[in-house]
Amino acid sequence: MFWDKKIETFDRAALEQLQLQRLRKIVRRVAAHVPFYREKFAELGVRPKDIHTLDDLRRLPFTTSADLRANYPTGLLAVSYDDTLRLHTSSGTTGKPKALFFSRQDVENAAELCARSFVMTGVTKKDVFQNMMTYGMFTGALVTHYGAEKVGCLVIPAGPGNSERQLMLMQDFRTTFIHLTPSYALYLATFLEKHGVVPRRDLALRKAFVGAEPYTDETRRKIEESLGLDVYNSYGLSEMNGPGVAFECEHKHGMHVWEDHFLIEIINPATGEPVKNGEPGELVLTTLTREAMPLLRYRTRDITSIITKPCSCGRTHHRLNRITGRSDDMLIVRGVNIYPQQIERVLMAQSGVGRNYQISLEGLDEMTVKVELAEAGFEGQVEQLMKLQSQLAEKLRAEILVKPQVQLLPPGSLPVSDGKAKRVIDNRKL
Ligand code: ADP
Ligand code: ZN
């Protein structure tokens, strides 16, 4: 199903023509209204009229999250303060948040792209949407909320956590689709199991949009099996309106990026040069339609690769492979580069292992992987547990080249966060 068939299946040449037109316009606008970009253009000796083709994008400056912080709160505004309609912030890690402004048209576009994304997976106005993302300054909940309302769904702004209430709402209002983080999805599955709820039998759930954190295909499968629904990967970031940048279609093979609103580049994070087509690198996005705060070549730090092969759904917009992590997520343990996703993949593929885990780094580079067991009541079975423990340690060593300590814990013993999960606790004294 299509929300806007013409644009979603637009001929590539026409789509690229539209992108170029929009790029030139946005470059002119930032040069006229944003001193930060004016100065950057001067430094690089580039003028808006030098942009003749999409390849000229590479002449433009990058924008980083440090630039957003340095220009906090209003330095990157391209419209007058009176013409802003909504403020979101992105938490980031330290110091001041990043302030993200939306104009009326930006609010409208963000909802439109979410509506497009939902409908792409078969959502209709008959669906009931329980939104389990955090409402507030975070874009995750509000933007999808308005997207689902645009489709005409009944929207239940539940927010995350309080699983008892989630269950009651799902039962009483026959919720058909939900939007949540992978870590909360795994927790919710455990909660339902504990309460004897069999989702396929007792609930009307059919789809989950899962995003905001990286997760693996193994985790997707685990969520699908335990909640009895289809999981669609959903990607976005506050700097680009929030959710609705890229979503999976019914084929669940890569996320279509809405290229009439965003220009994609994949670069080598160390050199800033483009990678070869299809190779992994850092995703860089340029907003093509944002009015309040256009961003040129924004370095997302998210690692992914692009799929340019046509998709059998008929959409012409290119796809992104699963985000494997942020370039700054990488851990260096005993000189080896490790992404937490590698560990997750091993854990989630292992039978007997439950749904929550944590990686802890202590002392002088000691790594412990703490993971919950699938079921309680293993206390008596010491031998089996020891076997599982050593199996996991071996499989992890094969994957990450470092052999960690493995700690098996009863279900429900690791903390669950309301927002994004904190998977790595680094207390090393290096
Ligand atoms: P914050 O920057 O405070 O974490 P955002 O909501 O802007 O807040 O987070 C956006 C980031 O979340 C992305 O840059 C990416 O790292 C991560 N993210 C969002 N969706 C996904 C997804 N589907 N897969 C992997 N990572 C995701
Ligand atoms: Zn598709």
XYZ file of C-alpha atoms and ligand atoms in Angstrom:
458
model
C 0.000 0.000 0.000
C 1.116 3.515 -0.782
C 0.487 6.800 0.962
C 1.753 8.875 -1.959
C 2.368 6.484 -4.827
C 3.652 9.107 -7.241
C 6.503 10.279 -5.045
C 7.280 6.858 -3.538
C 7.729 5.295 -6.979
C 9.131 8.388 -8.674
C 11.459 7.691 -11.547
C 15.086 8.015 -10.305
C 15.988 10.719 -12.814
C 12.989 12.811 -11.810
C 13.719 12.199 -8.128
C 17.300 13.366 -8.588
C 16.117 16.430 -10.457
C 13.831 17.276 -7.548
C 16.683 16.701 -5.083
C 18.973 19.059 -6.981
C 16.338 21.760 -7.139
C 15.715 21.442 -3.407
C 19.407 21.302 -2.562
C 20.103 24.517 -4.451
C 17.250 26.235 -2.698
C 18.343 25.135 0.770
C 21.950 26.157 0.118
C 20.758 29.617 -0.922
C 18.600 29.848 2.191
C 21.335 28.934 4.671
C 23.798 31.251 2.941
C 21.284 34.070 3.355
C 20.100 33.351 6.914
C 22.631 31.293 8.888
C 25.946 33.002 9.722
C 27.500 29.629 10.643
C 27.062 28.367 7.076
C 27.972 31.714 5.548
C 31.324 31.543 7.315
C 31.883 27.903 6.367
C 31.113 28.675 2.707
C 33.603 31.553 2.813
C 36.292 29.306 4.338
C 35.776 26.692 1.606
C 35.429 29.289 -1.153
C 32.067 27.922 -2.250
C 29.042 29.993 -3.313
C 25.433 28.812 -3.665
C 25.599 29.345 -7.411
C 28.450 26.798 -7.618
C 26.011 23.950 -6.975
C 25.122 22.642 -10.425
C 24.813 18.891 -9.892
C 24.185 16.544 -6.964
C 27.893 15.701 -6.982
C 28.606 19.310 -6.046
C 27.225 18.373 -2.637
C 30.765 17.295 -1.828
C 31.935 20.886 -2.056
C 29.713 21.817 0.887
C 30.829 21.700 4.522
C 29.938 18.920 6.946
C 27.869 19.737 10.020
C 28.584 17.865 13.258
C 26.801 17.492 16.558
C 29.549 19.697 18.042
C 28.428 22.455 15.634
C 24.874 22.051 16.891
C 26.006 22.395 20.484
C 28.301 25.335 19.711
C 25.363 27.143 18.099
C 22.920 26.321 20.903
C 20.246 27.559 21.323
C 19.262 29.515 18.197
C 22.447 29.917 16.127
C 21.372 27.605 13.313
C 17.874 28.995 12.842
C 17.048 29.875 9.243
C 13.664 31.453 10.039
C 12.671 34.138 12.520
C 11.961 32.987 16.064
C 8.289 33.903 15.484
C 8.050 31.372 12.679
C 9.108 28.413 14.795
C 6.324 26.137 15.977
C 7.895 23.399 18.045
C 11.115 22.703 19.933
C 12.614 19.268 20.473
C 15.955 18.447 22.026
C 18.258 15.530 21.662
C 19.921 14.327 24.814
C 23.302 13.361 23.486
C 25.800 12.442 26.140
C 27.315 15.488 27.820
C 26.678 19.163 28.405
C 23.949 21.171 26.728
C 21.396 19.336 24.636
C 21.005 20.005 20.942
C 18.047 22.313 20.250
C 16.001 21.378 17.187
C 13.362 23.782 15.881
C 10.428 22.961 13.617
C 8.401 25.386 11.504
C 4.736 24.675 10.731
C 5.779 23.036 7.452
C 8.466 20.961 9.231
C 5.883 19.626 11.703
C 3.622 18.790 8.779
C 6.403 17.064 6.796
C 7.522 14.997 9.777
C 3.989 13.662 10.275
C 3.614 13.084 6.537
C 6.762 10.948 6.385
C 5.638 8.860 9.344
C 2.226 8.387 7.734
C 3.972 7.261 4.551
C 6.117 4.859 6.518
C 3.239 3.299 8.455
C 1.080 2.847 5.358
C 4.025 1.245 3.552
C 3.666 -1.746 5.909
C -0.097 -2.003 5.508
C -1.342 0.242 8.328
C -4.814 1.732 7.640
C -7.218 3.991 9.499
C -8.758 0.886 11.057
C -5.586 0.248 13.023
C -5.139 1.076 16.696
C -1.727 2.475 17.577
C -0.275 2.234 21.085
C 2.785 4.448 21.179
C 5.267 3.157 23.766
C 8.013 5.695 23.029
C 8.850 8.446 25.499
C 6.697 11.549 25.119
C 8.370 14.873 25.835
C 11.378 16.654 24.390
C 12.371 13.484 22.564
C 11.053 13.321 18.967
C 10.388 9.553 19.050
C 6.824 9.663 20.340
C 5.320 12.956 19.176
C 6.360 12.699 15.555
C 4.968 9.169 15.120
C 1.884 10.158 17.116
C 0.939 12.800 14.550
C 1.896 10.483 11.694
C -0.547 7.819 12.857
C -3.277 10.418 13.426
C -2.740 11.580 9.856
C -3.459 8.045 8.650
C -6.597 8.116 10.782
C -5.615 5.461 13.321
C -6.853 5.571 16.877
C -3.738 6.680 18.773
C -3.088 5.737 22.404
C -0.244 7.891 23.786
C 0.803 5.330 26.392
C 4.500 6.202 26.641
C 7.006 3.563 27.773
C 7.033 1.393 30.891
C 4.167 0.517 33.240
C 3.659 -2.816 31.533
C 0.515 -3.638 33.510
C -1.185 -0.593 32.083
C 0.183 -1.356 28.611
C -1.405 -4.790 28.811
C -4.737 -3.386 29.964
C -4.754 -0.849 27.117
C -3.803 -3.474 24.542
C -6.620 -5.719 25.731
C -9.333 -3.114 26.205
C -8.749 -1.154 22.999
C -7.604 -3.998 20.750
C -4.250 -2.402 19.884
C -2.997 -3.596 16.501
C 0.401 -1.921 16.308
C 2.980 -0.525 18.660
C 6.137 1.585 18.460
C 8.897 0.952 20.968
C 12.593 0.390 21.572
C 14.015 -3.111 21.099
C 14.976 -3.295 24.758
C 11.459 -2.477 25.914
C 9.992 -4.908 23.365
C 12.060 -7.730 24.875
C 11.045 -6.703 28.374
C 7.368 -6.515 27.430
C 7.571 -10.023 25.955
C 8.925 -11.342 29.257
C 6.226 -9.483 31.177
C 3.425 -10.959 29.052
C 4.882 -14.429 29.381
C 4.990 -14.056 33.156
C 1.345 -13.069 33.187
C 0.287 -16.013 31.046
C -0.636 -13.818 28.091
C -0.131 -15.439 24.703
C -0.083 -12.441 22.330
C -1.287 -14.331 19.245
C -4.200 -15.783 21.194
C -5.098 -12.997 23.586
C -4.213 -9.751 21.828
C -4.890 -8.112 18.459
C -1.251 -7.077 17.906
C 0.021 -7.411 14.337
C 2.988 -5.098 13.901
C 5.677 -3.362 15.891
C 7.831 -0.498 14.717
C 11.086 -0.882 16.529
C 13.869 1.676 16.572
C 15.758 4.369 18.491
C 18.555 1.924 19.348
C 20.625 -0.451 17.259
C 19.533 -4.087 17.367
C 20.334 -7.195 15.416
C 18.311 -9.502 13.176
C 18.512 -12.121 15.939
C 16.785 -9.684 18.297
C 14.161 -8.926 15.669
C 13.397 -12.623 15.392
C 13.179 -12.962 19.148
C 10.723 -10.068 19.393
C 8.644 -11.402 16.510
C 8.376 -14.861 18.020
C 7.619 -13.756 21.543
C 5.145 -11.004 20.680
C 3.631 -12.844 17.718
C 3.878 -9.967 15.256
C 5.959 -8.485 12.435
C 8.772 -6.146 13.437
C 9.683 -3.297 11.084
C 12.901 -1.410 11.590
C 12.401 2.324 11.960
C 15.203 4.868 11.824
C 15.377 8.532 12.561
C 17.187 11.137 14.565
C 16.080 14.406 16.104
C 18.394 16.393 13.845
C 16.361 15.113 10.859
C 12.807 15.542 12.342
C 12.991 12.332 14.382
C 11.397 9.082 13.175
C 10.352 8.826 9.525
C 13.768 9.248 7.908
C 13.938 5.594 6.874
C 11.518 2.724 7.421
C 11.216 -0.838 6.211
C 8.563 -1.855 3.712
C 6.640 -5.137 3.852
C 9.746 -6.992 2.590
C 11.682 -6.126 5.774
C 14.925 -5.943 3.891
C 16.544 -2.560 4.413
C 14.871 0.756 5.194
C 13.717 3.067 2.394
C 15.093 6.562 2.998
C 12.635 9.244 1.933
C 14.966 10.764 -0.582
C 12.668 13.587 -1.611
C 13.399 15.001 1.892
C 16.897 13.731 2.660
C 20.078 13.341 0.630
C 22.176 10.334 1.599
C 25.946 9.915 1.592
C 27.980 7.116 3.144
C 31.509 8.178 4.002
C 34.623 6.770 5.559
C 34.433 8.410 9.015
C 38.190 8.818 9.184
C 38.726 10.537 5.827
C 35.332 12.054 5.006
C 35.550 10.502 1.526
C 32.654 8.482 0.065
C 32.915 4.695 0.386
C 32.362 2.432 -2.616
C 28.710 1.706 -3.408
C 27.339 -0.793 -0.881
C 30.238 -0.646 1.542
C 29.674 0.244 5.186
C 30.514 3.682 6.482
C 29.082 6.651 8.336
C 25.696 7.911 7.219
C 25.649 11.608 6.315
C 22.317 13.300 5.706
C 21.350 16.625 4.178
C 17.863 17.988 4.808
C 16.188 19.020 1.555
C 12.968 20.503 2.883
C 13.545 21.675 6.433
C 12.658 25.299 6.914
C 13.454 26.134 10.522
C 16.808 24.402 10.780
C 18.231 23.060 7.541
C 21.386 20.996 8.029
C 23.965 20.317 5.347
C 25.877 17.036 5.327
C 25.066 16.150 8.915
C 27.410 13.509 10.331
C 25.070 11.059 12.057
C 27.932 8.828 13.296
C 25.632 5.882 12.510
C 27.321 3.051 10.660
C 25.380 1.460 7.811
C 25.511 0.758 4.067
C 23.249 1.604 1.167
C 21.220 -0.736 -1.049
C 20.657 0.800 -4.482
C 19.101 -2.293 -6.025
C 15.414 -1.721 -6.878
C 13.028 -3.094 -4.229
C 10.237 -5.426 -5.247
C 7.702 -3.211 -3.466
C 8.082 -0.765 -6.359
C 9.501 2.109 -4.320
C 12.475 3.773 -5.954
C 13.927 5.353 -2.823
C 17.180 3.677 -1.853
C 17.434 1.534 1.257
C 19.752 1.469 4.238
C 20.916 -1.724 5.836
C 20.446 -2.169 9.563
C 22.465 0.370 11.562
C 25.225 -1.656 13.162
C 26.108 0.968 15.749
C 27.407 4.470 16.127
C 30.994 5.156 15.180
C 31.499 6.310 18.764
C 29.965 3.108 20.234
C 33.041 1.129 19.445
C 34.805 -0.325 22.457
C 38.491 -0.996 22.493
C 39.236 -3.923 24.773
C 42.775 -5.237 25.007
C 43.548 -3.478 21.761
C 40.658 -5.078 19.866
C 37.829 -3.036 18.308
C 34.455 -4.373 19.398
C 30.901 -3.247 18.635
C 28.261 -4.142 21.258
C 26.087 -5.432 18.392
C 28.508 -8.284 17.793
C 27.936 -9.456 21.344
C 24.175 -9.064 21.048
C 24.115 -11.191 17.907
C 25.798 -14.101 19.691
C 23.611 -13.832 22.790
C 20.290 -13.576 20.987
C 21.045 -16.548 18.751
C 21.780 -18.830 21.743
C 18.953 -20.998 23.023
C 18.490 -20.895 26.793
C 19.446 -17.218 26.845
C 16.800 -14.663 27.772
C 16.148 -11.150 26.586
C 18.273 -8.691 28.530
C 22.014 -8.258 28.730
C 24.690 -5.828 29.808
C 28.383 -5.494 29.035
C 30.520 -4.383 31.907
C 34.136 -3.262 31.707
C 36.186 -3.085 34.879
C 39.697 -2.767 36.199
C 42.375 -2.959 33.576
C 40.275 -4.167 30.634
C 38.234 -6.986 32.154
C 35.037 -7.617 30.225
C 32.010 -9.306 31.753
C 28.938 -10.099 29.707
C 25.919 -10.370 32.000
C 22.937 -12.046 30.472
C 19.569 -13.205 31.730
C 18.455 -16.795 31.325
C 15.318 -17.615 29.352
C 13.558 -19.272 32.259
C 13.700 -19.213 36.018
C 14.373 -22.305 38.098
C 17.788 -23.249 36.814
C 19.223 -23.188 40.333
C 19.633 -26.936 40.653
C 21.142 -27.525 37.238
C 24.709 -26.448 37.865
C 26.211 -28.633 35.186
C 23.912 -27.375 32.454
C 24.548 -23.791 33.451
C 28.292 -24.247 33.407
C 28.054 -25.761 29.963
C 25.991 -22.846 28.667
C 28.401 -20.406 30.237
C 31.471 -21.894 28.609
C 29.690 -22.284 25.261
C 28.798 -18.601 25.287
C 32.299 -17.533 26.286
C 33.710 -19.562 23.378
C 31.213 -18.222 20.832
C 31.905 -14.687 22.004
C 35.636 -15.203 21.700
C 35.166 -16.415 18.140
C 33.129 -13.306 17.312
C 35.019 -10.536 19.129
C 38.466 -12.120 19.561
C 38.466 -11.432 23.283
C 37.185 -14.014 25.758
C 34.910 -12.322 28.277
C 33.633 -13.575 31.619
C 30.023 -14.684 31.196
C 27.555 -14.254 34.042
C 24.180 -15.975 33.767
C 21.425 -14.275 35.752
C 17.814 -15.134 36.573
C 15.224 -13.493 34.295
C 14.349 -9.938 35.323
C 17.556 -9.236 37.231
C 19.098 -6.636 34.938
C 17.791 -3.065 34.932
C 15.306 -1.994 32.240
C 15.353 1.612 31.155
C 12.315 3.632 30.125
C 14.146 5.319 27.306
C 17.178 3.993 25.492
C 18.883 0.967 27.008
C 22.319 1.389 28.548
C 24.132 -1.721 27.358
C 27.701 -0.857 28.241
C 28.936 0.099 31.710
C 32.545 1.211 31.430
C 34.275 1.525 34.804
C 37.788 0.836 33.580
C 40.704 2.526 35.231
C 42.877 2.828 32.157
P 19.868 10.948 21.032
O 20.833 11.568 20.036
O 19.682 11.714 22.262
O 20.106 9.503 21.253
P 17.808 10.721 18.970
O 16.410 10.370 19.155
O 18.057 11.824 18.029
O 18.405 11.061 20.388
O 18.576 9.425 18.543
C 18.878 9.142 17.221
C 19.870 8.023 17.190
O 19.270 6.804 17.642
C 20.350 7.724 15.801
O 21.382 8.589 15.397
C 20.813 6.274 15.963
O 22.092 6.226 16.556
C 19.814 5.693 16.940
N 18.758 4.988 16.198
C 17.535 5.424 15.894
N 16.826 4.486 15.221
C 17.631 3.415 15.070
C 17.502 2.122 14.460
N 16.401 1.723 13.873
N 18.583 1.312 14.497
C 19.720 1.706 15.094
N 19.898 2.884 15.701
C 18.875 3.738 15.700
Zn 10.551 -1.864 -0.554
